[in-house]
Short mmCIF file of C-alpha atoms in Angstrom, two decimals:
data_model
loop_
_atom_site.label_atom_id
_atom_site.label_comp_id
_atom_site.label_asym_id
_atom_site.label_seq_id
_atom_site.Cartn_x
_atom_site.Cartn_y
_atom_site.Cartn_z
CA UNK A 1379 81.84 65.70 90.13
CA UNK A 1380 83.67 68.96 90.64
CA UNK A 1381 87.14 69.09 92.15
CA UNK A 1382 87.13 70.94 95.50
CA UNK A 1383 90.32 72.73 94.41
CA UNK A 1384 88.40 74.29 91.51
CA UNK A 1385 85.78 75.50 93.99
CA UNK A 1386 88.51 77.10 96.12
CA UNK A 1387 89.92 78.86 93.05
CA UNK A 1388 86.44 80.23 92.26
CA UNK A 1389 86.04 81.44 95.85
CA UNK A 1390 89.46 83.12 95.96
CA UNK A 1391 88.80 84.72 92.56
CA UNK A 1392 85.51 86.12 93.92
CA UNK A 1393 87.24 87.45 97.04
CA UNK A 1394 89.87 89.23 94.95
CA UNK A 1395 87.18 90.73 92.72
CA UNK A 1396 85.06 91.91 95.66
CA UNK A 1397 87.94 93.47 97.60
CA UNK A 1398 89.16 95.26 94.47
CA UNK A 1399 85.71 96.72 93.86
CA UNK A 1400 85.48 97.72 97.51
CA UNK A 1401 88.78 99.62 97.36
CA UNK A 1402 87.74 101.48 94.21
CA UNK A 1403 84.36 102.24 95.76
CA UNK A 1404 85.96 103.80 98.87
CA UNK A 1405 88.32 105.82 96.66
CA UNK A 1406 85.37 107.12 94.62
CA UNK A 1407 83.37 107.91 97.78
CA UNK A 1408 86.31 109.84 99.27
CA UNK A 1409 86.65 111.91 96.11
CA UNK A 1410 82.93 112.70 96.16
CA UNK A 1411 83.08 113.71 99.82
CA UNK A 1412 86.03 116.04 99.17
CA UNK A 1413 84.04 117.79 96.45
CA UNK A 1414 81.01 118.02 98.74
CA UNK A 1415 83.10 119.55 101.57
CA UNK A 1416 84.61 122.12 99.20
CA UNK A 1417 81.12 123.01 97.97
CA UNK A 1418 79.89 123.34 101.57
CA UNK A 1419 82.80 125.69 102.37
CA UNK A 1420 82.14 127.74 99.23
CA UNK A 1421 78.43 128.00 100.08
CA UNK A 1422 79.26 129.16 103.62
CA UNK A 1423 77.56 126.23 105.35
CA UNK A 1424 77.69 125.76 109.12
CA UNK A 1425 81.20 125.00 110.41
CA UNK A 1426 79.88 122.10 112.50
CA UNK A 1427 78.39 120.42 109.39
CA UNK A 1428 81.63 120.88 107.50
CA UNK A 1429 83.63 119.42 110.40
CA UNK A 1430 81.29 116.38 110.57
CA UNK A 1431 81.70 115.80 106.83
CA UNK A 1432 85.46 116.01 107.36
CA UNK A 1433 85.20 113.26 109.97
CA UNK A 1434 83.19 111.10 107.56
CA UNK A 1435 85.87 111.70 104.93
CA UNK A 1436 88.60 110.64 107.36
CA UNK A 1437 86.74 107.42 108.16
CA UNK A 1438 86.45 106.66 104.45
CA UNK A 1439 90.13 107.39 103.87
CA UNK A 1440 91.07 105.03 106.73
CA UNK A 1441 89.27 102.18 104.96
CA UNK A 1442 91.37 102.45 101.78
CA UNK A 1443 94.65 101.11 103.30
CA UNK A 1444 92.70 98.26 104.92
CA UNK A 1445 91.13 97.34 101.58
CA UNK A 1446 94.54 97.59 99.91
CA UNK A 1447 96.04 95.22 102.49
CA UNK A 1448 93.21 92.72 101.93
CA UNK A 1449 93.58 93.11 98.16
CA UNK A 1450 97.30 92.30 98.34
CA UNK A 1451 96.59 89.29 100.59
CA UNK A 1452 93.83 87.96 98.30
CA UNK A 1453 96.07 88.45 95.25
CA UNK A 1454 98.89 86.53 96.94
CA UNK A 1455 96.61 83.68 98.01
CA UNK A 1456 95.12 83.28 94.53
CA UNK A 1457 98.55 83.46 92.88
CA UNK A 1458 99.90 80.78 95.21
CA UNK A 1459 96.87 78.57 94.66
CA UNK A 1460 97.17 78.81 90.87
CA UNK A 1461 100.84 77.89 91.08
CA UNK A 1462 100.27 74.88 93.35
CA UNK A 1463 97.23 73.63 91.42
CA UNK A 1464 98.65 74.17 87.91
CA UNK A 1465 98.02 70.49 87.12
CA UNK A 1466 94.27 71.24 87.01
CA UNK A 1467 94.86 73.48 84.00
CA UNK A 1468 97.11 71.09 82.07
CA UNK A 1469 95.12 71.56 78.86
CA UNK A 1470 94.94 75.34 79.31
CA UNK A 1471 91.16 75.38 78.93
CA UNK A 1472 89.93 75.37 82.52
CA UNK A 1473 87.42 78.25 82.74
CA UNK A 1474 88.14 78.88 86.41
CA UNK A 1475 91.88 79.23 85.76
CA UNK A 1476 91.27 81.64 82.87
CA UNK A 1477 88.89 83.73 85.02
CA UNK A 1478 91.34 83.69 87.94
CA UNK A 1479 94.25 84.81 85.76
CA UNK A 1480 92.15 87.64 84.32
CA UNK A 1481 91.15 88.70 87.84
CA UNK A 1482 94.81 88.64 88.93
CA UNK A 1483 95.65 91.11 86.15
CA UNK A 1484 92.72 93.32 87.16
CA UNK A 1485 93.79 93.07 90.81
CA UNK A 1486 97.28 94.25 89.89
CA UNK A 1487 95.76 97.32 88.24
CA UNK A 1488 93.60 97.98 91.32
CA UNK A 1489 96.65 97.75 93.58
CA UNK A 1490 98.25 100.61 91.62
CA UNK A 1491 95.32 102.94 92.44
CA UNK A 1492 95.97 105.03 95.55
#
Protein backbone atom coordinates (compact mmCIF):
# COMPACT_ATOMS: atom_id res chain seq x y z
CA UNK A 1 0.00 0.00 0.00
CA UNK A 2 1.59 3.23 -1.17
CA UNK A 3 1.16 6.46 0.74
CA UNK A 4 -0.75 9.06 -1.33
CA UNK A 5 1.76 11.69 -0.18
CA UNK A 6 4.54 9.73 -1.91
CA UNK A 7 2.45 9.72 -5.09
CA UNK A 8 2.05 13.51 -4.86
CA UNK A 9 5.82 13.90 -4.44
CA UNK A 10 6.38 11.78 -7.57
CA UNK A 11 3.85 13.89 -9.51
CA UNK A 12 5.36 17.21 -8.40
CA UNK A 13 8.86 15.91 -9.20
CA UNK A 14 7.66 14.99 -12.71
CA UNK A 15 6.07 18.42 -13.19
CA UNK A 16 9.30 20.16 -12.18
CA UNK A 17 11.31 17.96 -14.54
CA UNK A 18 8.93 18.52 -17.48
CA UNK A 19 8.72 22.30 -17.07
CA UNK A 20 12.50 22.55 -16.78
CA UNK A 21 12.95 20.58 -20.00
CA UNK A 22 10.32 22.72 -21.69
CA UNK A 23 12.12 25.95 -20.76
CA UNK A 24 15.45 24.64 -22.05
CA UNK A 25 13.76 23.42 -25.22
CA UNK A 26 12.26 26.87 -25.94
CA UNK A 27 15.65 28.49 -25.26
CA UNK A 28 17.34 26.09 -27.70
CA UNK A 29 14.62 26.64 -30.32
CA UNK A 30 14.97 30.43 -30.03
CA UNK A 31 18.72 30.20 -30.53
CA UNK A 32 18.23 28.01 -33.61
CA UNK A 33 15.68 30.44 -35.05
CA UNK A 34 18.03 33.39 -34.55
CA UNK A 35 20.73 31.57 -36.50
CA UNK A 36 18.24 30.68 -39.23
CA UNK A 37 17.08 34.32 -39.54
CA UNK A 38 20.67 35.55 -39.77
CA UNK A 39 21.36 32.96 -42.48
CA UNK A 40 18.22 34.02 -44.37
CA UNK A 41 19.35 37.67 -44.23
CA UNK A 42 22.84 36.74 -45.40
CA UNK A 43 21.43 34.68 -48.28
CA UNK A 44 19.20 37.59 -49.34
CA UNK A 45 15.92 35.73 -48.83
CA UNK A 46 12.55 37.42 -49.27
CA UNK A 47 11.88 40.13 -46.66
CA UNK A 48 8.40 38.72 -46.00
CA UNK A 49 9.86 35.28 -45.11
CA UNK A 50 12.41 36.88 -42.81
CA UNK A 51 9.69 38.94 -41.10
CA UNK A 52 7.54 35.82 -40.59
CA UNK A 53 10.49 33.97 -39.05
CA UNK A 54 10.99 36.98 -36.78
CA UNK A 55 7.39 36.65 -35.63
CA UNK A 56 7.90 32.94 -34.91
CA UNK A 57 11.02 33.85 -32.92
CA UNK A 58 9.07 36.41 -30.89
CA UNK A 59 6.39 33.83 -30.07
CA UNK A 60 9.08 31.42 -28.89
CA UNK A 61 10.76 34.10 -26.79
CA UNK A 62 7.40 34.94 -25.15
CA UNK A 63 7.09 31.33 -23.96
CA UNK A 64 10.37 31.39 -22.00
CA UNK A 65 9.18 33.75 -19.20
CA UNK A 66 5.97 31.70 -18.88
CA UNK A 67 7.98 28.48 -18.54
CA UNK A 68 10.28 30.19 -16.03
CA UNK A 69 7.28 31.28 -13.94
CA UNK A 70 5.88 27.73 -13.97
CA UNK A 71 9.34 26.35 -13.13
CA UNK A 72 9.63 28.63 -10.10
CA UNK A 73 6.09 27.68 -8.98
CA UNK A 74 6.75 23.92 -9.38
CA UNK A 75 10.06 24.27 -7.53
CA UNK A 76 8.33 26.08 -4.66
CA UNK A 77 5.52 23.53 -4.44
CA UNK A 78 7.91 20.57 -4.37
CA UNK A 79 10.17 22.27 -1.80
CA UNK A 80 7.19 22.97 0.45
CA UNK A 81 5.89 19.43 0.09
CA UNK A 82 9.26 17.91 0.99
CA UNK A 83 9.47 20.11 4.06
CA UNK A 84 5.95 19.27 5.27
CA UNK A 85 6.28 15.55 4.54
CA UNK A 86 9.81 15.11 5.91
CA UNK A 87 8.53 12.37 8.25
CA UNK A 88 8.15 10.07 5.22
CA UNK A 89 11.92 10.17 4.74
CA UNK A 90 12.87 9.57 8.36
CA UNK A 91 15.36 6.85 7.43
CA UNK A 92 16.80 8.90 4.55
CA UNK A 93 16.28 6.07 2.06
CA UNK A 94 12.97 6.97 0.42
CA UNK A 95 13.64 6.80 -3.34
CA UNK A 96 11.02 9.42 -4.14
CA UNK A 97 12.58 11.91 -1.72
CA UNK A 98 16.06 11.32 -3.16
CA UNK A 99 14.74 11.78 -6.72
CA UNK A 100 12.81 14.91 -5.70
CA UNK A 101 15.85 16.47 -4.03
CA UNK A 102 17.98 15.75 -7.11
CA UNK A 103 15.31 17.31 -9.33
CA UNK A 104 15.19 20.38 -7.06
CA UNK A 105 18.93 20.89 -7.59
CA UNK A 106 18.50 20.47 -11.36
CA UNK A 107 15.56 22.88 -11.28
CA UNK A 108 17.69 25.49 -9.55
CA UNK A 109 20.25 25.20 -12.35
CA UNK A 110 17.48 25.53 -14.98
CA UNK A 111 16.16 28.67 -13.27
CA UNK A 112 19.57 30.31 -13.75
CA UNK A 113 19.36 29.85 -17.55
CA UNK A 114 17.92 32.91 -19.29
